[in-house]
GROMACS .gro file of C-alpha atoms in nm:
model
  422
    1MET     CA    1   0.032  -0.020  -0.024
    2ASN     CA    2   0.089   0.320  -0.087
    3ILE     CA    3  -0.032   0.645   0.111
    4GLU     CA    4  -0.007   0.999   0.018
    5LEU     CA    5   0.033   1.252   0.334
    6VAL     CA    6  -0.073   1.589   0.358
    7THR     CA    7   0.020   1.846   0.650
    8ILE     CA    8  -0.193   2.149   0.670
    9GLY     CA    9  -0.135   2.473   0.887
   10ASP     CA   10   0.042   2.839   0.804
   11GLU     CA   11   0.251   2.749   1.041
   12LEU     CA   12   0.427   2.510   0.924
   13LEU     CA   13   0.455   2.698   0.571
   14LEU     CA   14   0.630   2.989   0.815
   15GLY     CA   15   0.893   2.750   0.916
   16LEU     CA   16   0.775   2.884   1.294
   17THR     CA   17   0.642   2.543   1.298
   18VAL     CA   18   0.872   2.204   1.301
   19ASP     CA   19   0.658   1.873   1.088
   20THR     CA   20   0.754   1.632   1.304
   21ASN     CA   21   0.402   1.468   1.242
   22ALA     CA   22   0.533   1.305   0.875
   23VAL     CA   23   0.870   1.199   1.022
   24TRP     CA   24   0.675   0.982   1.269
   25LEU     CA   25   0.418   0.892   1.091
   26ALA     CA   26   0.636   0.782   0.832
   27ARG     CA   27   0.850   0.539   1.025
   28GLU     CA   28   0.547   0.404   1.183
   29LEU     CA   29   0.386   0.319   0.837
   30SER     CA   30   0.672   0.143   0.717
   31GLN     CA   31   0.709  -0.088   0.960
   32MET     CA   32   0.366  -0.236   0.897
   33GLY     CA   33   0.492  -0.219   0.542
   34VAL     CA   34   0.292   0.095   0.421
   35ALA     CA   35   0.588   0.410   0.182
   36ILE     CA   36   0.464   0.750   0.204
   37VAL     CA   37   0.523   0.852  -0.123
   38ARG     CA   38   0.488   1.189  -0.155
   39ARG     CA   39   0.416   1.465   0.143
   40ALA     CA   40   0.327   1.756   0.058
   41THR     CA   41   0.251   2.101   0.278
   42CYS     CA   42  -0.059   2.369   0.305
   43GLY     CA   43  -0.170   2.656   0.446
   44ASP     CA   44  -0.535   2.675   0.640
   45ASP     CA   45  -0.759   2.786   0.313
   46ALA     CA   46  -0.989   2.534   0.207
   47ASP     CA   47  -0.921   2.620  -0.156
   48ASP     CA   48  -0.531   2.451  -0.065
   49ILE     CA   49  -0.650   2.167   0.134
   50ALA     CA   50  -0.924   2.081  -0.079
   51SER     CA   51  -0.606   2.033  -0.401
   52ALA     CA   52  -0.379   1.951  -0.223
   53VAL     CA   53  -0.631   1.638  -0.106
   54ASN     CA   54  -0.749   1.533  -0.438
   55ASP     CA   55  -0.454   1.562  -0.587
   56ALA     CA   56  -0.321   1.274  -0.392
   57LEU     CA   57  -0.699   1.107  -0.388
   58VAL     CA   58  -0.619   1.067  -0.807
   59ARG     CA   59  -0.297   0.960  -0.717
   60THR     CA   60  -0.280   0.682  -0.442
   61GLY     CA   61  -0.650   0.665  -0.329
   62ALA     CA   62  -0.473   0.757   0.042
   63VAL     CA   63  -0.496   1.056   0.158
   64ILE     CA   64  -0.364   1.116   0.596
   65THR     CA   65  -0.415   1.460   0.713
   66THR     CA   66  -0.294   1.620   1.028
   67GLY     CA   67  -0.376   2.003   1.094
   68GLY     CA   68  -0.689   2.175   1.095
   69LEU     CA   69  -0.962   1.980   1.307
   70GLY     CA   70  -0.926   2.258   1.585
   71PRO     CA   71  -1.238   2.478   1.708
   72THR     CA   72  -1.121   2.749   1.558
   73ALA     CA   73  -1.207   2.908   1.256
   74ASP     CA   74  -0.919   2.888   1.034
   75ASP     CA   75  -0.942   2.495   1.137
   76LYS     CA   76  -1.059   2.456   0.736
   77THR     CA   77  -0.963   2.078   0.724
   78LYS     CA   78  -1.339   1.900   0.715
   79VAL     CA   79  -1.462   2.177   0.540
   80ALA     CA   80  -1.288   2.099   0.230
   81VAL     CA   81  -1.237   1.754   0.237
   82ALA     CA   82  -1.596   1.713   0.282
   83LYS     CA   83  -1.707   1.832   0.014
   84LEU     CA   84  -1.434   1.672  -0.210
   85PHE     CA   85  -1.703   1.337  -0.104
   86ASP     CA   86  -1.973   1.598  -0.125
   87ARG     CA   87  -2.097   1.509   0.201
   88GLN     CA   88  -2.252   1.742   0.436
   89LEU     CA   89  -2.203   1.839   0.814
   90GLU     CA   90  -2.318   1.643   1.042
   91PHE     CA   91  -2.378   1.721   1.486
   92HIS     CA   92  -2.225   1.429   1.677
   93GLU     CA   93  -2.422   1.407   2.009
   94PRO     CA   94  -2.083   1.104   2.121
   95SER     CA   95  -1.835   1.344   2.001
   96TRP     CA   96  -1.996   1.697   2.179
   97GLU     CA   97  -2.047   1.460   2.551
   98ARG     CA   98  -1.735   1.306   2.502
   99ILE     CA   99  -1.591   1.730   2.505
  100ARG     CA  100  -1.797   1.789   2.804
  101GLU     CA  101  -1.686   1.483   2.997
  102ILE     CA  102  -1.331   1.581   2.913
  103TRP     CA  103  -1.404   1.897   3.038
  104ARG     CA  104  -1.576   1.852   3.373
  105THR     CA  105  -1.267   1.560   3.450
  106ARG     CA  106  -1.029   1.827   3.419
  107GLY     CA  107  -1.210   2.105   3.623
  108ARG     CA  108  -1.254   2.366   3.411
  109SER     CA  109  -1.525   2.613   3.519
  110GLY     CA  110  -1.846   2.697   3.298
  111GLU     CA  111  -2.000   2.531   3.007
  112VAL     CA  112  -1.761   2.419   2.685
  113PRO     CA  113  -1.771   2.783   2.520
  114GLU     CA  114  -1.922   2.676   2.164
  115SER     CA  115  -1.664   2.727   1.965
  116ASN     CA  116  -1.574   2.363   2.063
  117LYS     CA  117  -1.922   2.260   1.857
  118GLN     CA  118  -1.771   2.276   1.558
  119GLN     CA  119  -1.455   2.036   1.641
  120VAL     CA  120  -1.813   1.765   1.679
  121MET     CA  121  -1.941   1.936   1.291
  122LEU     CA  122  -1.826   1.559   1.126
  123PRO     CA  123  -1.930   1.467   0.764
  124SER     CA  124  -2.214   1.215   0.712
  125GLY     CA  125  -2.086   0.822   0.662
  126ALA     CA  126  -1.704   0.957   0.848
  127ASP     CA  127  -1.598   0.612   1.021
  128ILE     CA  128  -1.516   0.801   1.378
  129LEU     CA  129  -1.149   0.804   1.514
  130THR     CA  130  -1.238   0.836   1.886
  131ASN     CA  131  -0.965   1.087   2.015
  132ARG     CA  132  -0.847   0.956   2.377
  133HIS     CA  133  -0.550   1.241   2.425
  134GLY     CA  134  -0.768   1.560   2.381
  135THR     CA  135  -1.068   1.715   2.236
  136ALA     CA  136  -1.041   1.664   1.805
  137PRO     CA  137  -1.201   1.362   1.686
  138GLY     CA  138  -1.073   1.206   1.381
  139MET     CA  139  -1.208   1.106   1.088
  140MET     CA  140  -1.187   0.816   0.758
  141LEU     CA  141  -1.434   0.862   0.490
  142ARG     CA  142  -1.399   0.615   0.196
  143ASP     CA  143  -1.591   0.682  -0.160
  144ALA     CA  144  -1.755   0.402  -0.381
  145HIS     CA  145  -1.445   0.315  -0.534
  146GLY     CA  146  -1.235   0.259  -0.202
  147ARG     CA  147  -1.014   0.553  -0.226
  148TRP     CA  148  -1.041   0.742   0.196
  149VAL     CA  149  -0.881   0.992   0.333
  150ALA     CA  150  -0.843   0.949   0.677
  151MET     CA  151  -0.819   1.277   0.908
  152LEU     CA  152  -0.624   1.338   1.200
  153PRO     CA  153  -0.545   1.665   1.476
  154GLY     CA  154  -0.193   1.847   1.453
  155VAL     CA  155  -0.098   1.855   1.829
  156PRO     CA  156   0.190   1.583   1.797
  157ARG     CA  157   0.061   1.380   2.153
  158GLU     CA  158  -0.304   1.349   2.023
  159MET     CA  159  -0.206   1.290   1.657
  160ARG     CA  160  -0.002   1.017   1.789
  161GLY     CA  161  -0.199   0.838   2.011
  162LEU     CA  162  -0.518   0.875   1.814
  163PHE     CA  163  -0.275   0.666   1.492
  164ASN     CA  164  -0.220   0.388   1.802
  165ASP     CA  165  -0.522   0.378   1.890
  166GLU     CA  166  -0.735   0.419   1.562
  167LEU     CA  167  -0.624   0.389   1.266
  168GLY     CA  168  -0.304   0.292   1.253
  169PRO     CA  169  -0.554  -0.149   1.309
  170ARG     CA  170  -0.721   0.038   1.016
  171ILE     CA  171  -0.471   0.061   0.779
  172ARG     CA  172  -0.330  -0.252   0.920
  173ALA     CA  173  -0.589  -0.455   0.821
  174LEU     CA  174  -0.605  -0.277   0.491
  175VAL     CA  175  -0.306  -0.384   0.430
  176PRO     CA  176  -0.294  -0.734   0.176
  177GLY     CA  177  -0.125  -1.038   0.239
  178ALA     CA  178   0.182  -1.087   0.497
  179VAL     CA  179   0.353  -0.831   0.570
  180PHE     CA  180   0.704  -0.666   0.449
  181PRO     CA  181   0.831  -0.397   0.628
  182ILE     CA  182   1.016  -0.148   0.553
  183LEU     CA  183   1.370  -0.147   0.723
  184THR     CA  184   1.665   0.058   0.798
  185ARG     CA  185   2.017   0.072   0.803
  186THR     CA  186   2.238   0.428   0.825
  187VAL     CA  187   2.587   0.415   0.783
  188ARG     CA  188   2.828   0.725   0.957
  189THR     CA  189   3.067   0.831   0.783
  190THR     CA  190   3.275   1.142   0.842
  191GLY     CA  191   3.527   1.354   0.637
  192ILE     CA  192   3.484   1.314   0.321
  193ALA     CA  193   3.293   1.410   0.022
  194GLU     CA  194   2.965   1.247  -0.077
  195SER     CA  195   3.126   1.253  -0.483
  196THR     CA  196   3.416   1.038  -0.370
  197LEU     CA  197   3.184   0.810  -0.149
  198ALA     CA  198   2.948   0.774  -0.464
  199ASP     CA  199   3.250   0.751  -0.713
  200LEU     CA  200   3.455   0.436  -0.444
  201LEU     CA  201   3.095   0.296  -0.425
  202VAL     CA  202   2.970   0.287  -0.800
  203THR     CA  203   3.180  -0.031  -0.866
  204HIS     CA  204   2.964  -0.230  -0.524
  205THR     CA  205   2.629  -0.170  -0.563
  206SER     CA  206   2.582  -0.587  -0.697
  207ALA     CA  207   2.678  -0.647  -0.359
  208LEU     CA  208   2.425  -0.472  -0.157
  209LYS     CA  209   2.187  -0.756  -0.311
  210GLY     CA  210   1.869  -0.504  -0.522
  211LEU     CA  211   1.860  -0.294  -0.132
  212SER     CA  212   1.844   0.085  -0.206
  213LEU     CA  213   2.107   0.327  -0.074
  214ALA     CA  214   2.089   0.695  -0.036
  215TYR     CA  215   2.302   0.990  -0.005
  216LEU     CA  216   2.270   1.224   0.317
  217PRO     CA  217   2.454   1.492   0.366
  218GLY     CA  218   2.470   1.714   0.655
  219GLN     CA  219   2.692   1.944   0.932
  220GLU     CA  220   2.828   1.587   1.038
  221GLY     CA  221   2.975   1.443   0.763
  222VAL     CA  222   2.757   1.183   0.551
  223ASP     CA  223   2.509   0.905   0.612
  224LEU     CA  224   2.467   0.625   0.377
  225ARG     CA  225   2.106   0.482   0.384
  226LEU     CA  226   2.094   0.126   0.266
  227THR     CA  227   1.646   0.046   0.267
  228SER     CA  228   1.497  -0.287   0.202
  229ARG     CA  229   1.140  -0.354   0.092
  230GLY     CA  230   0.951  -0.637  -0.001
  231ARG     CA  231   1.145  -0.896   0.299
  232SER     CA  232   1.076  -1.049   0.560
  233ALA     CA  233   1.196  -0.792   0.963
  234ASP     CA  234   1.456  -1.131   0.938
  235GLU     CA  235   1.606  -1.099   0.587
  236SER     CA  236   1.563  -0.756   0.595
  237ASP     CA  237   1.789  -0.773   0.831
  238ARG     CA  238   2.038  -0.977   0.750
  239VAL     CA  239   2.051  -0.842   0.411
  240LEU     CA  240   2.074  -0.443   0.569
  241ALA     CA  241   2.373  -0.569   0.803
  242GLU     CA  242   2.569  -0.755   0.498
  243GLY     CA  243   2.545  -0.418   0.308
  244ALA     CA  244   2.609  -0.274   0.613
  245VAL     CA  245   2.936  -0.428   0.624
  246VAL     CA  246   2.966  -0.296   0.272
  247LEU     CA  247   2.999   0.022   0.281
  248CYS     CA  248   3.134  -0.003   0.631
  249ALA     CA  249   3.467  -0.152   0.366
  250VAL     CA  250   3.419   0.099   0.118
  251ALA     CA  251   3.434   0.408   0.367
  252SER     CA  252   3.666   0.255   0.572
  253ASP     CA  253   3.811   0.445   0.847
  254HIS     CA  254   3.576   0.771   0.777
  255ALA     CA  255   3.293   0.509   0.885
  256TYR     CA  256   3.233   0.550   1.200
  257GLY     CA  257   2.933   0.410   1.311
  258THR     CA  258   2.629   0.265   1.177
  259ASP     CA  259   2.203   0.470   1.259
  260ASP     CA  260   2.198   0.654   1.526
  261ASP     CA  261   2.538   0.686   1.683
  262ASP     CA  262   2.690   0.959   1.733
  263LEU     CA  263   3.065   1.061   1.705
  264ALA     CA  264   3.115   1.198   2.018
  265ALA     CA  265   2.959   0.933   2.212
  266VAL     CA  266   3.213   0.685   1.972
  267ALA     CA  267   3.503   0.925   2.126
  268LEU     CA  268   3.396   0.880   2.448
  269ASN     CA  269   3.437   0.546   2.377
  270GLY     CA  270   3.730   0.535   2.290
  271CYS     CA  271   3.848   0.686   2.564
  272ARG     CA  272   3.678   0.462   2.800
  273ALA     CA  273   3.838   0.161   2.670
  274ALA     CA  274   4.174   0.313   2.690
  275GLY     CA  275   4.150   0.405   3.076
  276TYR     CA  276   4.160   0.714   2.929
  277HIS     CA  277   4.037   1.095   3.043
  278ILE     CA  278   3.963   1.346   2.797
  279ALA     CA  279   3.993   1.747   2.848
  280VAL     CA  280   3.945   2.033   2.631
  281GLY     CA  281   4.078   2.372   2.550
  282GLU     CA  282   3.785   2.544   2.333
  283SER     CA  283   3.878   2.892   2.128
  284CYS     CA  284   3.609   2.942   1.853
  285THR     CA  285   3.391   2.635   1.945
  286GLY     CA  286   3.336   2.884   2.260
  287GLY     CA  287   3.237   2.498   2.506
  288MET     CA  288   3.017   2.379   2.182
  289LEU     CA  289   3.282   2.014   2.230
  290GLY     CA  290   3.259   2.033   2.613
  291GLN     CA  291   2.876   2.018   2.593
  292ARG     CA  292   2.901   1.799   2.248
  293LEU     CA  293   3.061   1.467   2.486
  294THR     CA  294   2.874   1.612   2.845
  295ALA     CA  295   2.575   1.538   2.616
  296VAL     CA  296   2.631   1.142   2.621
  297PRO     CA  297   2.463   1.024   2.914
  298GLY     CA  298   2.764   0.831   3.158
  299SER     CA  299   3.068   1.105   3.003
  300SER     CA  300   3.142   1.184   3.363
  301ASP     CA  301   3.369   0.841   3.387
  302VAL     CA  302   3.553   0.977   3.135
  303PHE     CA  303   3.529   1.382   3.044
  304LEU     CA  304   3.746   1.611   3.300
  305GLY     CA  305   3.631   1.950   3.230
  306GLY     CA  306   3.778   2.202   3.034
  307VAL     CA  307   3.858   2.553   2.940
  308ILE     CA  308   3.697   2.854   2.652
  309ALA     CA  309   4.030   3.027   2.621
  310TYR     CA  310   3.878   3.317   2.359
  311ASP     CA  311   4.106   3.561   2.502
  312ASN     CA  312   4.485   3.504   2.404
  313ALA     CA  313   4.536   3.588   2.770
  314VAL     CA  314   4.331   3.267   2.883
  315LYS     CA  315   4.513   3.101   2.688
  316ILE     CA  316   4.853   3.216   2.875
  317THR     CA  317   4.748   3.178   3.272
  318ALA     CA  318   4.441   2.967   3.206
  319LEU     CA  319   4.593   2.680   2.972
  320GLY     CA  320   5.020   2.721   2.981
  321VAL     CA  321   5.033   2.902   2.648
  322ALA     CA  322   5.289   3.059   2.567
  323ALA     CA  323   5.266   3.491   2.511
  324SER     CA  324   5.560   3.452   2.294
  325LEU     CA  325   5.474   3.180   2.030
  326ILE     CA  326   5.154   3.375   2.046
  327GLU     CA  327   5.321   3.667   1.911
  328LEU     CA  328   5.543   3.462   1.710
  329HIS     CA  329   5.280   3.267   1.518
  330GLY     CA  330   4.989   3.414   1.554
  331ALA     CA  331   4.640   3.268   1.807
  332VAL     CA  332   4.543   3.082   1.497
  333SER     CA  333   4.750   2.866   1.383
  334ALA     CA  334   4.886   2.463   1.441
  335GLU     CA  335   5.131   2.602   1.718
  336VAL     CA  336   4.918   2.700   1.930
  337ALA     CA  337   4.651   2.445   1.956
  338VAL     CA  338   4.942   2.182   2.053
  339ALA     CA  339   4.976   2.431   2.285
  340MET     CA  340   4.620   2.388   2.383
  341ALA     CA  341   4.659   2.005   2.407
  342ARG     CA  342   4.901   1.976   2.581
  343GLY     CA  343   4.803   2.256   2.811
  344ALA     CA  344   4.417   2.102   2.881
  345CYS     CA  345   4.626   1.741   2.972
  346GLU     CA  346   4.832   1.896   3.226
  347ARG     CA  347   4.635   2.129   3.428
  348PHE     CA  348   4.303   1.860   3.466
  349GLY     CA  349   4.528   1.520   3.458
  350ALA     CA  350   4.414   1.409   3.136
  351GLU     CA  351   4.583   1.168   2.908
  352VAL     CA  352   4.372   1.300   2.583
  353GLY     CA  353   4.353   1.630   2.509
  354VAL     CA  354   4.258   1.902   2.263
  355GLY     CA  355   4.280   2.244   2.128
  356ILE     CA  356   4.068   2.432   1.883
  357THR     CA  357   4.122   2.715   1.779
  358GLY     CA  358   3.999   2.939   1.424
  359VAL     CA  359   3.838   3.172   1.274
  360ALA     CA  360   3.414   3.164   1.333
  361GLY     CA  361   3.308   3.467   1.141
  362PRO     CA  362   3.180   3.605   1.021
  363GLY     CA  363   3.433   3.895   1.050
  364GLY     CA  364   3.814   3.904   1.250
  365GLY     CA  365   3.897   3.712   0.920
  366SER     CA  366   4.296   3.774   0.713
  367ALA     CA  367   4.374   3.762   0.378
  368GLU     CA  368   4.632   3.578   0.560
  369LYS     CA  369   4.390   3.403   0.851
  370PRO     CA  370   4.037   3.383   0.623
  371VAL     CA  371   3.667   3.299   0.788
  372GLY     CA  372   3.624   2.933   0.820
  373LEU     CA  373   4.032   2.906   0.983
  374VAL     CA  374   4.015   2.575   1.186
  375HIS     CA  375   4.358   2.440   1.436
  376ILE     CA  376   4.313   2.168   1.596
  377ALA     CA  377   4.524   1.992   1.840
  378VAL     CA  378   4.493   1.603   1.956
  379GLN     CA  379   4.729   1.445   2.233
  380VAL     CA  380   4.706   1.106   2.309
  381ALA     CA  381   4.968   0.963   2.563
  382GLY     CA  382   5.185   1.237   2.478
  383GLU     CA  383   5.181   1.267   2.118
  384VAL     CA  384   4.979   1.491   1.946
  385THR     CA  385   4.803   1.445   1.547
  386THR     CA  386   4.714   1.810   1.442
  387ARG     CA  387   4.456   1.933   1.162
  388GLY     CA  388   4.414   2.229   0.986
  389GLY     CA  389   4.145   2.345   0.773
  390GLN     CA  390   3.906   2.669   0.565
  391LEU     CA  391   3.537   2.469   0.691
  392ILE     CA  392   3.271   2.601   0.554
  393GLY     CA  393   2.910   2.844   0.679
  394ASP     CA  394   2.845   3.042   0.874
  395ARG     CA  395   2.941   3.084   1.214
  396ALA     CA  396   2.707   2.863   1.346
  397GLU     CA  397   2.801   2.524   1.100
  398VAL     CA  398   3.150   2.631   1.037
  399ARG     CA  399   3.192   2.585   1.500
  400PHE     CA  400   2.995   2.276   1.492
  401ARG     CA  401   3.172   2.165   1.222
  402ALA     CA  402   3.520   2.219   1.453
  403THR     CA  403   3.351   2.009   1.697
  404GLN     CA  404   3.275   1.701   1.448
  405LEU     CA  405   3.651   1.721   1.304
  406ALA     CA  406   3.781   1.766   1.625
  407LEU     CA  407   3.597   1.442   1.733
  408ASP     CA  408   3.701   1.225   1.475
  409LEU     CA  409   4.012   1.326   1.547
  410ILE     CA  410   4.043   1.160   1.850
  411ARG     CA  411   3.887   0.879   1.779
  412ARG     CA  412   4.183   0.830   1.469
  413ALA     CA  413   4.423   0.942   1.740
  414LEU     CA  414   4.296   0.699   1.939
  415SER     CA  415   4.237   0.420   1.691
  416VAL     CA  416   4.681   0.471   1.661
  417SER     CA  417   4.763   0.469   1.996
  418ARG     CA  418   4.600   0.127   2.042
  419ALA     CA  419   4.714  -0.039   1.738
  420PRO     CA  420   4.923  -0.307   1.753
  421ALA     CA  421   5.276  -0.214   1.726
  422SER     CA  422   5.430  -0.405   1.404
   0.00000   0.00000   0.00000
């Protein structure tokens, strides 16, 4: 079964609200072997809603909408869809009694506002989807050709509860035969371009056994997502695991994990395995590296602390960077990054120290040291590794990419330090 999704609300089009409903529904439906083949978003205009739903019905005959079922004048989903199906809106007494009961149990005084009656004006002949998590009932409309539209509220908590309670079971009953879930596996890479990965993988597609491969570039790197369709869950798990092995082998040391693995957690686990502790000295990243490390549960047994050495005087007094070194090479230099990493180790008694310095922008750059230039040093058990270069993006992106580069350098340096001697 293929389904189209229409999410409704001016706030979505204006960027004021992130559309988490579509992401959640896609994941839930994929477990049923149902694919969302197209998503559309429209504002709170009845004609726009009708047009989006009608186009989806023509293509697939199965549509889910979210949003536009509230008690206010801008909630027009029912009106638009009822008109498409040539249905009248009728007052639904059981849903009204349910709202009144919710009003009483929540301890609210007085009568339910008259505006709430709009929520129980439902299309004639609709299957009512009881909302046990809020006041807006959902509904499902079918036409003579078997095409259907299911309307869910836009509030995420209500939408998810109503889907699990009411709509999900109905869709499962509509899926013919055995359910073949749509399953995925992601290999996470960093420090390698999407085009380079594509060139490396072009001769390995046959080894993926019909799995589809998608390239997902982002600030953290390029995720390689494999998708399995038309197989049992056990077979998909096996084929996806084999495919992930192929991708990891091709990506080599640029691959750092799978699925939801976080590079900060990988770096911490590397320190933990070696019995090391880590400390950081940060300039242009302003504590972001420490934040990413401490965001990982259990990091306190590995991460000791850090210094935000933004001003040169702090680099000198708090991390022991020689003033002459800054004068000779400049604050943004490999030499100063090394001194910051060593200072972090010495000040905190850590085996692993990180130093980051750079020009995050948008100002402060020069011909010799342009905006985006970053130098990073990692010291592991006395051995120092450095990396430098110009990172792309705005200020926030440069800072984040610098922390990603630092975490990757930690991971690699720890791998080298643990490697057996040849």
